[in-house]
PDB file of C-alpha atoms and ligand atoms in Angstrom:
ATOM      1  CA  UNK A   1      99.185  94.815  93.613  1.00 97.00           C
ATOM      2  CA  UNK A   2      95.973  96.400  93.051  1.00 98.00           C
ATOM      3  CA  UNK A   3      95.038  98.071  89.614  1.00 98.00           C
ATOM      4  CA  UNK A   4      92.397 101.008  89.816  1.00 98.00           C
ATOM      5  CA  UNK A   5      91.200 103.106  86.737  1.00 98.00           C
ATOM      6  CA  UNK A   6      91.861 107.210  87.099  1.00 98.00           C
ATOM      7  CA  UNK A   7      88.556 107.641  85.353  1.00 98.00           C
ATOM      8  CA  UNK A   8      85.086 108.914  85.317  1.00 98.00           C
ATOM      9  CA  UNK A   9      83.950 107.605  82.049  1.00 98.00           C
ATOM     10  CA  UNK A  10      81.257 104.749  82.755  1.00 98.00           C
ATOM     11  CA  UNK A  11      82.369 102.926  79.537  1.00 98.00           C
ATOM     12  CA  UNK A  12      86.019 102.938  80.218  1.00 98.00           C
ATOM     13  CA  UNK A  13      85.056 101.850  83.819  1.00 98.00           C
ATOM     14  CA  UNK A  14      82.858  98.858  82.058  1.00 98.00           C
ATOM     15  CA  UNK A  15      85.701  98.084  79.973  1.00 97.00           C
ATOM     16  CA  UNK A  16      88.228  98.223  82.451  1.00 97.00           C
ATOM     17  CA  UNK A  17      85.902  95.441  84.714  1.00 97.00           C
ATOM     18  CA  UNK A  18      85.063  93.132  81.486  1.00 98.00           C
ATOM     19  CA  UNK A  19      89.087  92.487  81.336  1.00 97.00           C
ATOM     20  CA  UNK A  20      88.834  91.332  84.976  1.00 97.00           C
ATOM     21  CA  UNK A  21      91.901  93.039  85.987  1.00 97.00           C
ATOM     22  CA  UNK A  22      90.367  96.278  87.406  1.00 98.00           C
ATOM     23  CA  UNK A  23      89.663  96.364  91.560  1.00 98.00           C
ATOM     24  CA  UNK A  24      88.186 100.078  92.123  1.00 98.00           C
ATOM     25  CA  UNK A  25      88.061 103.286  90.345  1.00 98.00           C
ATOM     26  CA  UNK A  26      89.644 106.893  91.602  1.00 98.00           C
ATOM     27  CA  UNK A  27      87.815 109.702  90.310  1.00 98.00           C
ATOM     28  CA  UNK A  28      89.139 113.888  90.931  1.00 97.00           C
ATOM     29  CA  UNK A  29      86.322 116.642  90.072  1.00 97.00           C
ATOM     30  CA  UNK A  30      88.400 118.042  86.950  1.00 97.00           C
ATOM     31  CA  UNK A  31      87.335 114.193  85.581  1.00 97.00           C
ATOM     32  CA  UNK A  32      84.177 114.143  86.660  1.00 97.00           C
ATOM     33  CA  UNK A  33      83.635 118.016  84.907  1.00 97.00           C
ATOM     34  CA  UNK A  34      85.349 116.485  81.913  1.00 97.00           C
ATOM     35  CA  UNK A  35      81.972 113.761  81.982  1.00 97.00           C
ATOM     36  CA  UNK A  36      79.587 117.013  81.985  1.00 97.00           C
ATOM     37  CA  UNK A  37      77.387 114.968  84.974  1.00 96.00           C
ATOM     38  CA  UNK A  38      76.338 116.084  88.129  1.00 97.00           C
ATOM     39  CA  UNK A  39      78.851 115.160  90.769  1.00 97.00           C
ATOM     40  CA  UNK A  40      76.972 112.899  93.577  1.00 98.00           C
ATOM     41  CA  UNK A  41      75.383 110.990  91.156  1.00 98.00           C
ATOM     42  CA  UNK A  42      78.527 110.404  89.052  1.00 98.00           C
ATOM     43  CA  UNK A  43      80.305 109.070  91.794  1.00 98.00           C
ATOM     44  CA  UNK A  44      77.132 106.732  92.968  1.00 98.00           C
ATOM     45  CA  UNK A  45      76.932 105.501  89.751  1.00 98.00           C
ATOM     46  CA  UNK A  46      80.405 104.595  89.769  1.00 98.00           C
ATOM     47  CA  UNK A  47      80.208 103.549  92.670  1.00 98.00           C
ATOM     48  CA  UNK A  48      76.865 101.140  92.224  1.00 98.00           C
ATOM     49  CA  UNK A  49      78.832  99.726  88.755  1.00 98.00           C
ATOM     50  CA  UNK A  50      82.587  98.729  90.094  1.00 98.00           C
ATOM     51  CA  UNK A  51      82.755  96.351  93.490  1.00 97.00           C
ATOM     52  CA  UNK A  52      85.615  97.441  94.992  1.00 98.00           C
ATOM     53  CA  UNK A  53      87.198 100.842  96.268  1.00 98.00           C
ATOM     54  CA  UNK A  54      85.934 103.496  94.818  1.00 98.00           C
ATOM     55  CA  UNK A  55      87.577 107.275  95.357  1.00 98.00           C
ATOM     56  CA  UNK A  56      85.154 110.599  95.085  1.00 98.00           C
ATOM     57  CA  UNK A  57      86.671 113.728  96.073  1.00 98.00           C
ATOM     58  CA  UNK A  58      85.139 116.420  98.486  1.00 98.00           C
ATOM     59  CA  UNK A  59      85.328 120.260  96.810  1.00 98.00           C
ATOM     60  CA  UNK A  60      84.981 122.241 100.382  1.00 98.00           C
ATOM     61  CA  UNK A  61      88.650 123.078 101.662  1.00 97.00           C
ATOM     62  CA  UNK A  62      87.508 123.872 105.350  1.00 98.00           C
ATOM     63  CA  UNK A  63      87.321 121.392 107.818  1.00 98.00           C
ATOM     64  CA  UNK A  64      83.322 121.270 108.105  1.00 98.00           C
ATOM     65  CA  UNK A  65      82.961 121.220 104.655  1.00 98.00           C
ATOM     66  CA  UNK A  66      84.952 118.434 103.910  1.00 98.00           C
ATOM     67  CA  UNK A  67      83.222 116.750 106.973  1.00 98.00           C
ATOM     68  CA  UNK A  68      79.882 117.197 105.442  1.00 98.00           C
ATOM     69  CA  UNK A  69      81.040 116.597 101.862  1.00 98.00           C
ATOM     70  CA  UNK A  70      82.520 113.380 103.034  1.00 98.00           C
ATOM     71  CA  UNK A  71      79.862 111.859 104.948  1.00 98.00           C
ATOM     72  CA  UNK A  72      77.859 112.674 101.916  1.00 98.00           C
ATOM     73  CA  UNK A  73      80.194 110.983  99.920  1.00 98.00           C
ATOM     74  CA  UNK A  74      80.706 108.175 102.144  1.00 98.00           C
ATOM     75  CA  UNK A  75      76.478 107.428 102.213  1.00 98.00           C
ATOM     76  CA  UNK A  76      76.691 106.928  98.833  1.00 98.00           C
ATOM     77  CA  UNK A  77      77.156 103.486  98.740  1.00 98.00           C
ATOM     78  CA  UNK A  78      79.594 101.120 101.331  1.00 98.00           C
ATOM     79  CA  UNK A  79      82.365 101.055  98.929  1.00 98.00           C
ATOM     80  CA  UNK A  80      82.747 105.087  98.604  1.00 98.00           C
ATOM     81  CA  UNK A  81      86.179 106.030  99.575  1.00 98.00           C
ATOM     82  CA  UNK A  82      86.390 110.170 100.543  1.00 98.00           C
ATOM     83  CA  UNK A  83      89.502 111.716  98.837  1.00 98.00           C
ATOM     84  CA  UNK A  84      90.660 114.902 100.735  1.00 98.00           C
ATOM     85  CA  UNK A  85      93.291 117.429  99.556  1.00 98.00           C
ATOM     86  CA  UNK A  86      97.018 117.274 101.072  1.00 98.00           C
ATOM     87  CA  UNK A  87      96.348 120.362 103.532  1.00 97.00           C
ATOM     88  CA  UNK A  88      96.243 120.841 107.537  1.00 98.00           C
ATOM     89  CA  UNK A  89      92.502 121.119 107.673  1.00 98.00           C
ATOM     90  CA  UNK A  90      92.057 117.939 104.892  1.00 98.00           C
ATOM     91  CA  UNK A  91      94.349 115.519 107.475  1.00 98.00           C
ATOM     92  CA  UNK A  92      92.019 117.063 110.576  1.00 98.00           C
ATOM     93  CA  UNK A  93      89.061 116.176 108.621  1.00 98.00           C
ATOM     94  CA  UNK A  94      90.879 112.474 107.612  1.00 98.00           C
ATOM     95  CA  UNK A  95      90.905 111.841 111.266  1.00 98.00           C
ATOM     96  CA  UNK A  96      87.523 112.315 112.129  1.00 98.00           C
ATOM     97  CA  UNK A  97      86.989 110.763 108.917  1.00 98.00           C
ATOM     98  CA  UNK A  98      88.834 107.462 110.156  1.00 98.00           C
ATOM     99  CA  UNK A  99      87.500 107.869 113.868  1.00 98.00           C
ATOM    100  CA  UNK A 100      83.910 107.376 112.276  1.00 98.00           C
ATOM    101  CA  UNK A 101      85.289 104.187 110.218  1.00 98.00           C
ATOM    102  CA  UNK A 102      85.191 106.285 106.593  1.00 98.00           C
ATOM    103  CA  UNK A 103      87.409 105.423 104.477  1.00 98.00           C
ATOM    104  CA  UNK A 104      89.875 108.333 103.189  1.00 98.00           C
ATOM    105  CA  UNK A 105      92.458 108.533  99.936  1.00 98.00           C
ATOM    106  CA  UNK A 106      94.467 111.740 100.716  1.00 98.00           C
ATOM    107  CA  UNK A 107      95.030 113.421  97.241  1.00 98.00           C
ATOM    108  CA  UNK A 108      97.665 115.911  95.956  1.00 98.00           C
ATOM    109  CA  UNK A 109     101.001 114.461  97.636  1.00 98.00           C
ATOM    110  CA  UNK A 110     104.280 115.266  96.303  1.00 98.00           C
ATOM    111  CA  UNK A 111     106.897 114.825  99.014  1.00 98.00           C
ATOM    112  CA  UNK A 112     107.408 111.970 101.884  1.00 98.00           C
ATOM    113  CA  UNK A 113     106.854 114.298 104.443  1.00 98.00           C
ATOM    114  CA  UNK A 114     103.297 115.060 103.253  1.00 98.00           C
ATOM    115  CA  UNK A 115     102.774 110.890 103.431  1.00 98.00           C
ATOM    116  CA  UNK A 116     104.177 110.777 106.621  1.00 98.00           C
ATOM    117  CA  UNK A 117     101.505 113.674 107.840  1.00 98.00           C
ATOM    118  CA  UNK A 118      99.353 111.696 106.206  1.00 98.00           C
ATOM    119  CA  UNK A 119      99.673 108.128 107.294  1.00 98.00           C
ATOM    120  CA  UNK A 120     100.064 109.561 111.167  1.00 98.00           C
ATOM    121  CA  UNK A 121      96.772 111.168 110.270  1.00 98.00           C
ATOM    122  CA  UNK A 122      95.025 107.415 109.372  1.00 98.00           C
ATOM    123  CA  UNK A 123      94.402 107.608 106.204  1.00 98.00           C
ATOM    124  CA  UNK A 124      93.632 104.625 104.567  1.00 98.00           C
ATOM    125  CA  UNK A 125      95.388 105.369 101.148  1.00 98.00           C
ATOM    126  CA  UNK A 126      97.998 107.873  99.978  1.00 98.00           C
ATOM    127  CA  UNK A 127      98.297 109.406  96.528  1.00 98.00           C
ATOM    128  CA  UNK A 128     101.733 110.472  95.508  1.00 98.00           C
ATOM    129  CA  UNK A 129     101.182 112.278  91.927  1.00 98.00           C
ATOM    130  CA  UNK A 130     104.248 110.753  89.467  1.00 98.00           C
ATOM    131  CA  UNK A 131     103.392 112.110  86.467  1.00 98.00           C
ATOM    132  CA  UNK A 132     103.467 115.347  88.052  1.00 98.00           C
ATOM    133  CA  UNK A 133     106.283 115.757  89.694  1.00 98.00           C
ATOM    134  CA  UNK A 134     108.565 114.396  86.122  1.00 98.00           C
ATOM    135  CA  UNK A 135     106.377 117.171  84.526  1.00 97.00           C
ATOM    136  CA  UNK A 136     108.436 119.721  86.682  1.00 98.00           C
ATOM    137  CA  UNK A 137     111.404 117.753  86.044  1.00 98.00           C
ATOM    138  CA  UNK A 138     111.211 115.636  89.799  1.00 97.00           C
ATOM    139  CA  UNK A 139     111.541 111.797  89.782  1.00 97.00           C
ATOM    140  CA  UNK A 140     108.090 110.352  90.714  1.00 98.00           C
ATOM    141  CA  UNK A 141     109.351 107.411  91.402  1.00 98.00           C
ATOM    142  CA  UNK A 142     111.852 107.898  93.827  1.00 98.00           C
ATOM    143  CA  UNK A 143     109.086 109.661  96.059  1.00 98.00           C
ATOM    144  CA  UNK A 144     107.392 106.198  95.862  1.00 98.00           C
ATOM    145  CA  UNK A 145     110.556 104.280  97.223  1.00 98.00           C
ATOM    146  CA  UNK A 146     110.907 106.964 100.037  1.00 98.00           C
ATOM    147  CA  UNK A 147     107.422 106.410 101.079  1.00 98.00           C
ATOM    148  CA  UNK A 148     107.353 102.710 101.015  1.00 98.00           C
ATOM    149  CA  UNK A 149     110.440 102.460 102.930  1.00 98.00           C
ATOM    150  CA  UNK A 150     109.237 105.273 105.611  1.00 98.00           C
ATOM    151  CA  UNK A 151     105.776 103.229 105.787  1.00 98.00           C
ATOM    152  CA  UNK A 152     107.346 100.085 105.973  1.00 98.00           C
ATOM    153  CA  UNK A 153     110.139 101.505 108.817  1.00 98.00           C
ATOM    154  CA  UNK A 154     107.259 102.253 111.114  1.00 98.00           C
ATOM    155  CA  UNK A 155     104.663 100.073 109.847  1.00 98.00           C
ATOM    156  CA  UNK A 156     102.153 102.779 109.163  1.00 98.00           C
ATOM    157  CA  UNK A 157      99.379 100.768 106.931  1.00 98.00           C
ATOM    158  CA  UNK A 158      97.854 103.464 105.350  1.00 98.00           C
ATOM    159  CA  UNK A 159      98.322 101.646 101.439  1.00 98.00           C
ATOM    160  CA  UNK A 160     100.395 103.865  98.706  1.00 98.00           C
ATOM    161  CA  UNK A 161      98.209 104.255  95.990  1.00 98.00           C
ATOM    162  CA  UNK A 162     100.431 105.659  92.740  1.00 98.00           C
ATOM    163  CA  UNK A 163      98.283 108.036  90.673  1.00 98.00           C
ATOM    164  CA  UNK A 164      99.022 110.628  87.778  1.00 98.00           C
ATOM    165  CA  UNK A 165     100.522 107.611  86.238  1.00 97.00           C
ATOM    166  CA  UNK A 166     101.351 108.118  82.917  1.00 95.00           C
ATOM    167  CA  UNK A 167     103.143 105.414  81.358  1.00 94.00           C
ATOM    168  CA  UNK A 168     103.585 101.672  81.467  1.00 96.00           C
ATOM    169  CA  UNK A 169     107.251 102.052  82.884  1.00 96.00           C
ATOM    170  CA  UNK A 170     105.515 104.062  85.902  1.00 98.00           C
ATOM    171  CA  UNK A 171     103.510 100.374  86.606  1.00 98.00           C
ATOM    172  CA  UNK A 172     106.831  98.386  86.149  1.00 98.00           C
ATOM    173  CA  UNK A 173     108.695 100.430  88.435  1.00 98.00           C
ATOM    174  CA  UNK A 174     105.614 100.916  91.095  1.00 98.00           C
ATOM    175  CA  UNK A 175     105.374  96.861  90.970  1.00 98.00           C
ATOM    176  CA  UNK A 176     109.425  96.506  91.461  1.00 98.00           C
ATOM    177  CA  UNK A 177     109.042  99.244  94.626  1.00 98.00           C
ATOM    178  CA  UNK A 178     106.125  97.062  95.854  1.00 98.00           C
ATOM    179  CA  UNK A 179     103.354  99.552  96.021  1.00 98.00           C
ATOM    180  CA  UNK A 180      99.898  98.307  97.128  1.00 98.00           C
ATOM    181  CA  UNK A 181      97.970 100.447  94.373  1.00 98.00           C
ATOM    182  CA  UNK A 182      98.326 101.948  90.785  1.00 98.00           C
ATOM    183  CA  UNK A 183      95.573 104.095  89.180  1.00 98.00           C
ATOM    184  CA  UNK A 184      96.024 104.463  86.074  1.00 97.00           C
ATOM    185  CA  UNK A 185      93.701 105.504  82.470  1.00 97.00           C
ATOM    186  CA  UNK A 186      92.204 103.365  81.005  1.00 97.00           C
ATOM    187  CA  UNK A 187      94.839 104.056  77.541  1.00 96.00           C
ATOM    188  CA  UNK A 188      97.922 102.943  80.055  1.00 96.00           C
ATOM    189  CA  UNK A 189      96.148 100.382  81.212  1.00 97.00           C
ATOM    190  CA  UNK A 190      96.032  98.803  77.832  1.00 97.00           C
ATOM    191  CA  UNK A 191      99.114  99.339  77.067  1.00 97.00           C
ATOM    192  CA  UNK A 192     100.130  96.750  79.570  1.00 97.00           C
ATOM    193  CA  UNK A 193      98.939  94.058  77.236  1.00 97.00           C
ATOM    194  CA  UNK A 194     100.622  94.854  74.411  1.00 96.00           C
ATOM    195  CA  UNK A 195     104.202  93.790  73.029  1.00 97.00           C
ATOM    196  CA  UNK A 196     105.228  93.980  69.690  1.00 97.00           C
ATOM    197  CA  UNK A 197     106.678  90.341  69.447  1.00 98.00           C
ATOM    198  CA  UNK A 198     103.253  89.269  70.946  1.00 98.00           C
ATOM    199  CA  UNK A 199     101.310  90.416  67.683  1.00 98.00           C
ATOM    200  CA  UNK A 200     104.098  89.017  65.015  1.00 98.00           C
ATOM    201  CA  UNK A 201     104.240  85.659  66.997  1.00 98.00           C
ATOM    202  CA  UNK A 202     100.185  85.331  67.209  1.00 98.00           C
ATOM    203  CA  UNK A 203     100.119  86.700  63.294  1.00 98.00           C
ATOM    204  CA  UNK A 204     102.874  83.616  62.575  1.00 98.00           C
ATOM    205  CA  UNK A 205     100.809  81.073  64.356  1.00 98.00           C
ATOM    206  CA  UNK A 206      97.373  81.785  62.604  1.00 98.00           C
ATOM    207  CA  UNK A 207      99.309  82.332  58.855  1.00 98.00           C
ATOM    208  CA  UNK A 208     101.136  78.510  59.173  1.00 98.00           C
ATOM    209  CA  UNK A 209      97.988  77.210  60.038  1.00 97.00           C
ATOM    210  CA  UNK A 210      96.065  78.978  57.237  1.00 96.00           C
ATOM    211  CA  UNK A 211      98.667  76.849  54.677  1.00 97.00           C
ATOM    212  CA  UNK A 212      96.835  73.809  55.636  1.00 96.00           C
ATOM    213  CA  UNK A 213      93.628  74.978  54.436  1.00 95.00           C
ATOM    214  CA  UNK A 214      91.986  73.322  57.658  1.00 95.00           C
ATOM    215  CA  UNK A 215      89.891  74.374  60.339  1.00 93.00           C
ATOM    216  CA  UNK A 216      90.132  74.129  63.921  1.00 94.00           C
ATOM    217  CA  UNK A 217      87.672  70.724  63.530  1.00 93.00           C
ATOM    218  CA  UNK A 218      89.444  69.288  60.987  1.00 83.00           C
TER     219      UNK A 218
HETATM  220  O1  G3P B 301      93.358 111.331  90.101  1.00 97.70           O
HETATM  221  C1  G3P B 301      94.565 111.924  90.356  1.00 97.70           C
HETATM  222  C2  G3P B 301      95.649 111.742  89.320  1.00 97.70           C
HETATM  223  O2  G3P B 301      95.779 110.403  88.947  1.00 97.70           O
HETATM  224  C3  G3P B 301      95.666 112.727  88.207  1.00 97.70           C
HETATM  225  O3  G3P B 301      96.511 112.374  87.132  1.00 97.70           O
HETATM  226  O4  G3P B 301      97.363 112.720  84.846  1.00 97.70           O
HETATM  227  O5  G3P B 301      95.901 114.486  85.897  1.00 97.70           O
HETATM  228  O6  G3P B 301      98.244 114.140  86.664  1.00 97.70           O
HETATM  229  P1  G3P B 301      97.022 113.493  86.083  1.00 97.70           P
END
């Protein structure tokens, strides 16, 4: 399973890579407006900084636009992937997309159908939105079974990539499923570390060996 940070924030991204458990970076434009940078150049930098995959969205909803967005994108730098919006002109523009070898993550999916569309379409990755759909009281989750098992049925290999993940539960359950990808902030991220018994056990260990007044030479 692949882990990618849902960021645009260079530091989290450095962060993320200095763990060693981070293999590409997704980016949308409301986080890259959050960053107050210019676009391009916020996804080049990115893109320059972390090795592997690394998402940048096109803003032009017509078929030309996203054509010229996305080769734009895509000349950024060899490890650009072009995200494209869930619509009937965004999969037209994904197959030209994939006929000219670009990569494509098609963004804004909340039902199987839409992944199906998708993956007969070529995209490379597909990004079901969890947190979203429990926000409106949907289960996130069991749109990420369905699409694994429809994938898997006709052996589609466009890769599901889980984003709007919120929580550390959404990673468990994403990992049980067998999803290829999870992006995720760089705050859920962390959390994946941490357990409770983890910090009493390690606080334990380093207290008994204070009582013998030694040190790690000794
Ligand atoms: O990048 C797309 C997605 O991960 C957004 O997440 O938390 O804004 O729903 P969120």
């Amino acid at each position: 399973m692949q882990f990618f940070l849902d960021t645009a924030d260079i530091d989290e991204i450095r962060q993320g890579l200095d763990w060693g458990v981070v293999d590409g970076v997704t980016t949308n434009p409301s986080l890259i407006a959050k960053q107050g940078k210019p676009y391009l150049p916020t996804v080049k930098e990115i893109a320059e900084l972390c090795p592997g995959p690394v998402s940048g969205e096109v803003l032009a909803t017509d078929v030309e636009g996203m054509l010229e967005q996305g080769r734009r994108l895509a000349g950024l730098a060899d490890n650009v992937v072009v995200k494209i919006p869930l619509l009937p002109a965004g999969l037209q523009a994904v197959r030209t997309l994939t006929e000219e070898g670009i990569k494509t993550n098609v963004t804004l999916c909340f039902s199987a159908n839409q992944a199906l569309v998708a993956a007969k379409a070529g995209a490379t990755y597909i990004s079901p939105f969890v947190g979203r759909l429990d926000d409106v009281g949907q289960d996130g989750m069991e749109l990420i079974e369905d699409i694994v098992e429809i994938y898997r049925n006709y052996l589609f290999e466009t890769e599901v990539l889980v984003a709007s993940v919120r929580h550390p539960m959404h990673v468990h359950q994403s990992a049980i499923i067998g999803a290829d990808v999870v992006t995720l902030p760089l705050k859920a991220l962390s959390q994946l570390y941490r357990h409770q018994l983890t910090d009493i056990g390690l606080a334990n260990f380093l207290a008994d060996w204070e009582t013998t007044g030694k040190t790690f030479d000794d």
